[in-house]
PDB file of C-alpha atoms in Angstrom:
ATOM      1  CA  MET A   1      -8.657   6.945  29.152  1.00 47.00           C
ATOM      2  CA  ALA A   2      -8.217   9.516  26.379  1.00 57.00           C
ATOM      3  CA  THR A   3      -5.357   7.476  24.937  1.00 57.00           C
ATOM      4  CA  TYR A   4      -7.627   4.449  24.445  1.00 67.00           C
ATOM      5  CA  SER A   5     -10.316   6.469  22.682  1.00 78.00           C
ATOM      6  CA  LEU A   6      -7.692   7.993  20.361  1.00 76.00           C
ATOM      7  CA  ALA A   7      -6.286   4.546  19.645  1.00 76.00           C
ATOM      8  CA  ASN A   8      -9.776   3.179  18.968  1.00 82.00           C
ATOM      9  CA  GLU A   9     -10.488   6.114  16.675  1.00 86.00           C
ATOM     10  CA  ARG A  10      -7.269   5.430  14.744  1.00 84.00           C
ATOM     11  CA  LEU A  11      -8.174   1.737  14.467  1.00 86.00           C
ATOM     12  CA  ARG A  12     -11.667   2.600  13.229  1.00 90.00           C
ATOM     13  CA  ALA A  13     -10.159   4.901  10.584  1.00 89.00           C
ATOM     14  CA  LEU A  14      -7.848   2.095   9.434  1.00 89.00           C
ATOM     15  CA  GLU A  15     -10.785  -0.318   9.270  1.00 92.00           C
ATOM     16  CA  ASP A  16     -12.719   2.191   7.150  1.00 92.00           C
ATOM     17  CA  ILE A  17      -9.741   2.489   4.813  1.00 91.00           C
ATOM     18  CA  GLU A  18      -9.488  -1.288   4.608  1.00 91.00           C
ATOM     19  CA  ARG A  19     -13.186  -1.593   3.737  1.00 91.00           C
ATOM     20  CA  GLU A  20     -12.843   1.069   1.061  1.00 90.00           C
ATOM     21  CA  ILE A  21      -9.823  -0.681  -0.462  1.00 89.00           C
ATOM     22  CA  GLY A  22     -11.829  -3.907  -0.542  1.00 87.00           C
ATOM     23  CA  ALA A  23     -14.730  -2.136  -2.242  1.00 85.00           C
ATOM     24  CA  ILE A  24     -12.388  -0.547  -4.783  1.00 82.00           C
ATOM     25  CA  LEU A  25     -10.792  -3.887  -5.634  1.00 81.00           C
ATOM     26  CA  GLN A  26     -14.080  -5.742  -5.743  1.00 79.00           C
ATOM     27  CA  ASN A  27     -15.778  -3.186  -7.954  1.00 74.00           C
ATOM     28  CA  ALA A  28     -12.883  -1.927 -10.066  1.00 69.00           C
ATOM     29  CA  GLY A  29     -14.541  -3.168 -13.215  1.00 56.00           C
ATOM     30  CA  SER A  30     -18.177  -2.851 -12.216  1.00 59.00           C
ATOM     31  CA  GLY A  31     -18.622   0.896 -11.769  1.00 49.00           C
ATOM     32  CA  TYR A  32     -19.380   3.208  -8.893  1.00 49.00           C
ATOM     33  CA  GLU A  33     -22.739   4.675  -9.774  1.00 46.00           C
ATOM     34  CA  ASP A  34     -25.747   4.832  -7.500  1.00 42.00           C
ATOM     35  CA  GLU A  35     -29.421   4.487  -8.537  1.00 35.00           C
ATOM     36  CA  ARG A  36     -29.613   8.092  -9.812  1.00 35.00           C
ATOM     37  CA  GLY A  37     -26.615   7.595 -12.096  1.00 42.00           C
ATOM     38  CA  ALA A  38     -24.426   9.964 -10.072  1.00 41.00           C
ATOM     39  CA  THR A  39     -21.076   8.918  -8.756  1.00 42.00           C
ATOM     40  CA  ALA A  40     -21.157   8.195  -5.064  1.00 43.00           C
ATOM     41  CA  CYS A  41     -19.232  10.261  -2.524  1.00 43.00           C
ATOM     42  CA  THR A  42     -16.532   8.647  -0.425  1.00 41.00           C
ATOM     43  CA  CYS A  43     -16.446   9.629   3.217  1.00 43.00           C
ATOM     44  CA  ALA A  44     -14.800   7.923   6.167  1.00 43.00           C
ATOM     45  CA  ASP A  45     -18.131   7.987   8.029  1.00 44.00           C
ATOM     46  CA  GLN A  46     -20.257   6.665   5.155  1.00 44.00           C
ATOM     47  CA  PRO A  47     -19.332   3.651   3.068  1.00 43.00           C
ATOM     48  CA  ARG A  48     -19.675   4.071  -0.683  1.00 45.00           C
ATOM     49  CA  PRO A  49     -22.947   2.709  -2.068  1.00 43.00           C
ATOM     50  CA  LEU A  50     -22.059   0.280  -4.835  1.00 44.00           C
ATOM     51  CA  SER A  51     -25.262  -0.762  -6.550  1.00 40.00           C
ATOM     52  CA  ALA A  52     -24.304  -0.755 -10.221  1.00 47.00           C
ATOM     53  CA  PRO A  53     -24.572  -4.147 -11.860  1.00 42.00           C
ATOM     54  CA  ALA A  54     -21.320  -6.078 -11.870  1.00 43.00           C
ATOM     55  CA  GLY A  55     -19.263  -5.690 -15.007  1.00 62.00           C
ATOM     56  CA  THR A  56     -20.756  -2.392 -16.228  1.00 69.00           C
ATOM     57  CA  VAL A  57     -17.395  -1.113 -17.406  1.00 69.00           C
ATOM     58  CA  ILE A  58     -16.423  -4.414 -18.996  1.00 71.00           C
ATOM     59  CA  LEU A  59     -19.778  -4.675 -20.762  1.00 74.00           C
ATOM     60  CA  GLU A  60     -19.483  -1.107 -21.964  1.00 73.00           C
ATOM     61  CA  LEU A  61     -15.974  -1.725 -23.297  1.00 74.00           C
ATOM     62  CA  SER A  62     -17.155  -4.852 -25.118  1.00 75.00           C
ATOM     63  CA  LYS A  63     -19.695  -2.837 -27.118  1.00 81.00           C
ATOM     64  CA  GLU A  64     -18.855  -1.700 -30.593  1.00 78.00           C
ATOM     65  CA  LYS A  65     -19.882   1.870 -29.772  1.00 81.00           C
ATOM     66  CA  THR A  66     -19.003   2.742 -26.165  1.00 78.00           C
ATOM     67  CA  ASN A  67     -20.576   5.415 -24.013  1.00 81.00           C
ATOM     68  CA  GLU A  68     -17.491   7.501 -23.320  1.00 83.00           C
ATOM     69  CA  ARG A  69     -19.253   9.691 -20.750  1.00 85.00           C
ATOM     70  CA  LEU A  70     -20.135   6.633 -18.650  1.00 81.00           C
ATOM     71  CA  LEU A  71     -16.590   5.308 -18.869  1.00 80.00           C
ATOM     72  CA  ASP A  72     -15.142   8.722 -18.007  1.00 84.00           C
ATOM     73  CA  ARG A  73     -17.476   9.058 -15.003  1.00 84.00           C
ATOM     74  CA  GLN A  74     -16.566   5.630 -13.702  1.00 81.00           C
ATOM     75  CA  ALA A  75     -12.857   6.168 -14.305  1.00 82.00           C
ATOM     76  CA  ALA A  76     -13.059   9.486 -12.435  1.00 85.00           C
ATOM     77  CA  ALA A  77     -14.923   7.826  -9.548  1.00 84.00           C
ATOM     78  CA  PHE A  78     -12.314   5.070  -9.379  1.00 84.00           C
ATOM     79  CA  THR A  79      -9.469   7.609  -9.445  1.00 88.00           C
ATOM     80  CA  ALA A  80     -11.131   9.701  -6.734  1.00 89.00           C
ATOM     81  CA  SER A  81     -11.548   6.622  -4.537  1.00 88.00           C
ATOM     82  CA  VAL A  82      -7.916   5.638  -4.943  1.00 90.00           C
ATOM     83  CA  GLN A  83      -6.787   9.204  -4.196  1.00 93.00           C
ATOM     84  CA  HIS A  84      -8.964   9.296  -1.066  1.00 92.00           C
ATOM     85  CA  VAL A  85      -7.484   6.004   0.166  1.00 92.00           C
ATOM     86  CA  GLU A  86      -3.985   7.284  -0.583  1.00 94.00           C
ATOM     87  CA  ALA A  87      -4.616  10.507   1.365  1.00 93.00           C
ATOM     88  CA  GLU A  88      -6.017   8.615   4.356  1.00 92.00           C
ATOM     89  CA  LEU A  89      -3.119   6.157   4.387  1.00 93.00           C
ATOM     90  CA  SER A  90      -0.631   9.026   4.130  1.00 92.00           C
ATOM     91  CA  ALA A  91      -2.240  10.684   7.145  1.00 90.00           C
ATOM     92  CA  GLN A  92      -1.982   7.428   9.109  1.00 89.00           C
ATOM     93  CA  ILE A  93       1.665   7.009   8.095  1.00 89.00           C
ATOM     94  CA  ARG A  94       2.468  10.593   9.151  1.00 87.00           C
ATOM     95  CA  TYR A  95       0.882   9.922  12.549  1.00 83.00           C
ATOM     96  CA  LEU A  96       2.812   6.676  12.992  1.00 83.00           C
ATOM     97  CA  THR A  97       6.029   8.452  12.017  1.00 83.00           C
ATOM     98  CA  GLN A  98       5.419  11.009  14.764  1.00 78.00           C
ATOM     99  CA  VAL A  99       4.745   8.288  17.314  1.00 73.00           C
ATOM    100  CA  ALA A 100       7.752   6.169  16.297  1.00 72.00           C
ATOM    101  CA  THR A 101      10.225   9.064  16.450  1.00 72.00           C
ATOM    102  CA  GLY A 102       9.028  10.298  19.834  1.00 63.00           C
ATOM    103  CA  GLN A 103       7.697  13.589  18.530  1.00 63.00           C
ATOM    104  CA  PRO A 104       4.893  15.049  20.593  1.00 60.00           C
ATOM    105  CA  HIS A 105       1.420  14.045  19.404  1.00 59.00           C
ATOM    106  CA  GLU A 106      -2.022  13.728  20.897  1.00 58.00           C
ATOM    107  CA  GLY A 107      -2.071  11.033  23.541  1.00 62.00           C
ATOM    108  CA  SER A 108       1.700  10.822  23.792  1.00 63.00           C
ATOM    109  CA  SER A 109       3.364  10.565  27.177  1.00 70.00           C
ATOM    110  CA  TYR A 110       6.799   9.754  25.772  1.00 70.00           C
ATOM    111  CA  SER A 111       8.152  13.262  26.246  1.00 72.00           C
ATOM    112  CA  SER A 112       6.966  13.456  29.854  1.00 78.00           C
ATOM    113  CA  ARG A 113       8.382  10.042  30.700  1.00 81.00           C
ATOM    114  CA  LYS A 114      11.711  10.890  29.101  1.00 84.00           C
ATOM    115  CA  ASP A 115      11.899  14.183  31.060  1.00 86.00           C
ATOM    116  CA  CYS A 116      11.121  12.312  34.281  1.00 90.00           C
ATOM    117  CA  GLN A 117      13.790   9.675  33.595  1.00 91.00           C
ATOM    118  CA  MET A 118      16.385  12.339  32.879  1.00 93.00           C
ATOM    119  CA  ALA A 119      15.438  14.223  36.069  1.00 94.00           C
ATOM    120  CA  LEU A 120      15.830  11.018  38.119  1.00 95.00           C
ATOM    121  CA  LYS A 121      19.258  10.415  36.566  1.00 95.00           C
ATOM    122  CA  ARG A 122      20.290  13.970  37.443  1.00 96.00           C
ATOM    123  CA  VAL A 123      19.087  13.453  41.037  1.00 96.00           C
ATOM    124  CA  ASP A 124      21.088  10.208  41.290  1.00 95.00           C
ATOM    125  CA  TYR A 125      24.177  11.943  39.911  1.00 95.00           C
ATOM    126  CA  ALA A 126      23.740  14.833  42.355  1.00 96.00           C
ATOM    127  CA  ARG A 127      23.432  12.343  45.261  1.00 96.00           C
ATOM    128  CA  LEU A 128      26.600  10.573  44.132  1.00 96.00           C
ATOM    129  CA  LYS A 129      28.543  13.827  43.964  1.00 95.00           C
ATOM    130  CA  LEU A 130      27.176  15.010  47.325  1.00 95.00           C
ATOM    131  CA  SER A 131      28.168  11.713  48.950  1.00 95.00           C
ATOM    132  CA  GLU A 132      31.684  12.111  47.489  1.00 95.00           C
ATOM    133  CA  VAL A 133      31.880  15.651  48.855  1.00 94.00           C
ATOM    134  CA  ALA A 134      30.619  14.438  52.264  1.00 94.00           C
ATOM    135  CA  ARG A 135      33.201  11.661  52.308  1.00 94.00           C
ATOM    136  CA  THR A 136      35.964  14.106  51.392  1.00 93.00           C
ATOM    137  CA  CYS A 137      34.830  16.504  54.148  1.00 93.00           C
ATOM    138  CA  GLU A 138      34.785  13.676  56.713  1.00 92.00           C
ATOM    139  CA  GLN A 139      38.284  12.616  55.688  1.00 91.00           C
ATOM    140  CA  MET A 140      39.539  16.181  55.999  1.00 90.00           C
ATOM    141  CA  LEU A 141      37.983  16.548  59.441  1.00 90.00           C
ATOM    142  CA  GLU A 142      39.547  13.271  60.600  1.00 88.00           C
ATOM    143  CA  ASN A 143      43.008  14.369  59.489  1.00 78.00           C
TER     144      ASN A 143
END
């Protein structure tokens, strides 16, 4: 049961990352400011509010005298969003690397299964050797 909830949590995190990437691509040129003029925070739990009119950055760049503070704010917000996505994807990749290489991780039963398989192989080997010893003893007693 716990394994399914962890898997669902991982899938939800990937979906959040996917939505954020879509928002970044869709609004790369339109700005990331909310109604108050402050840059919006990016959190996995809360999607970024994107309410600036489309093309704010492009319109600003087309002006003869640009508002550098606005452009700097929007460039910083875009950079922060990309860095957040990169950090989240790196965390997912690290987790998948652990899972793929058989390293212990939350929800993993690989190590336990491998130990059990090795124990069963040792039991089979011990039975084989004991049967050989028994056969040898029987042959010696017959002679």
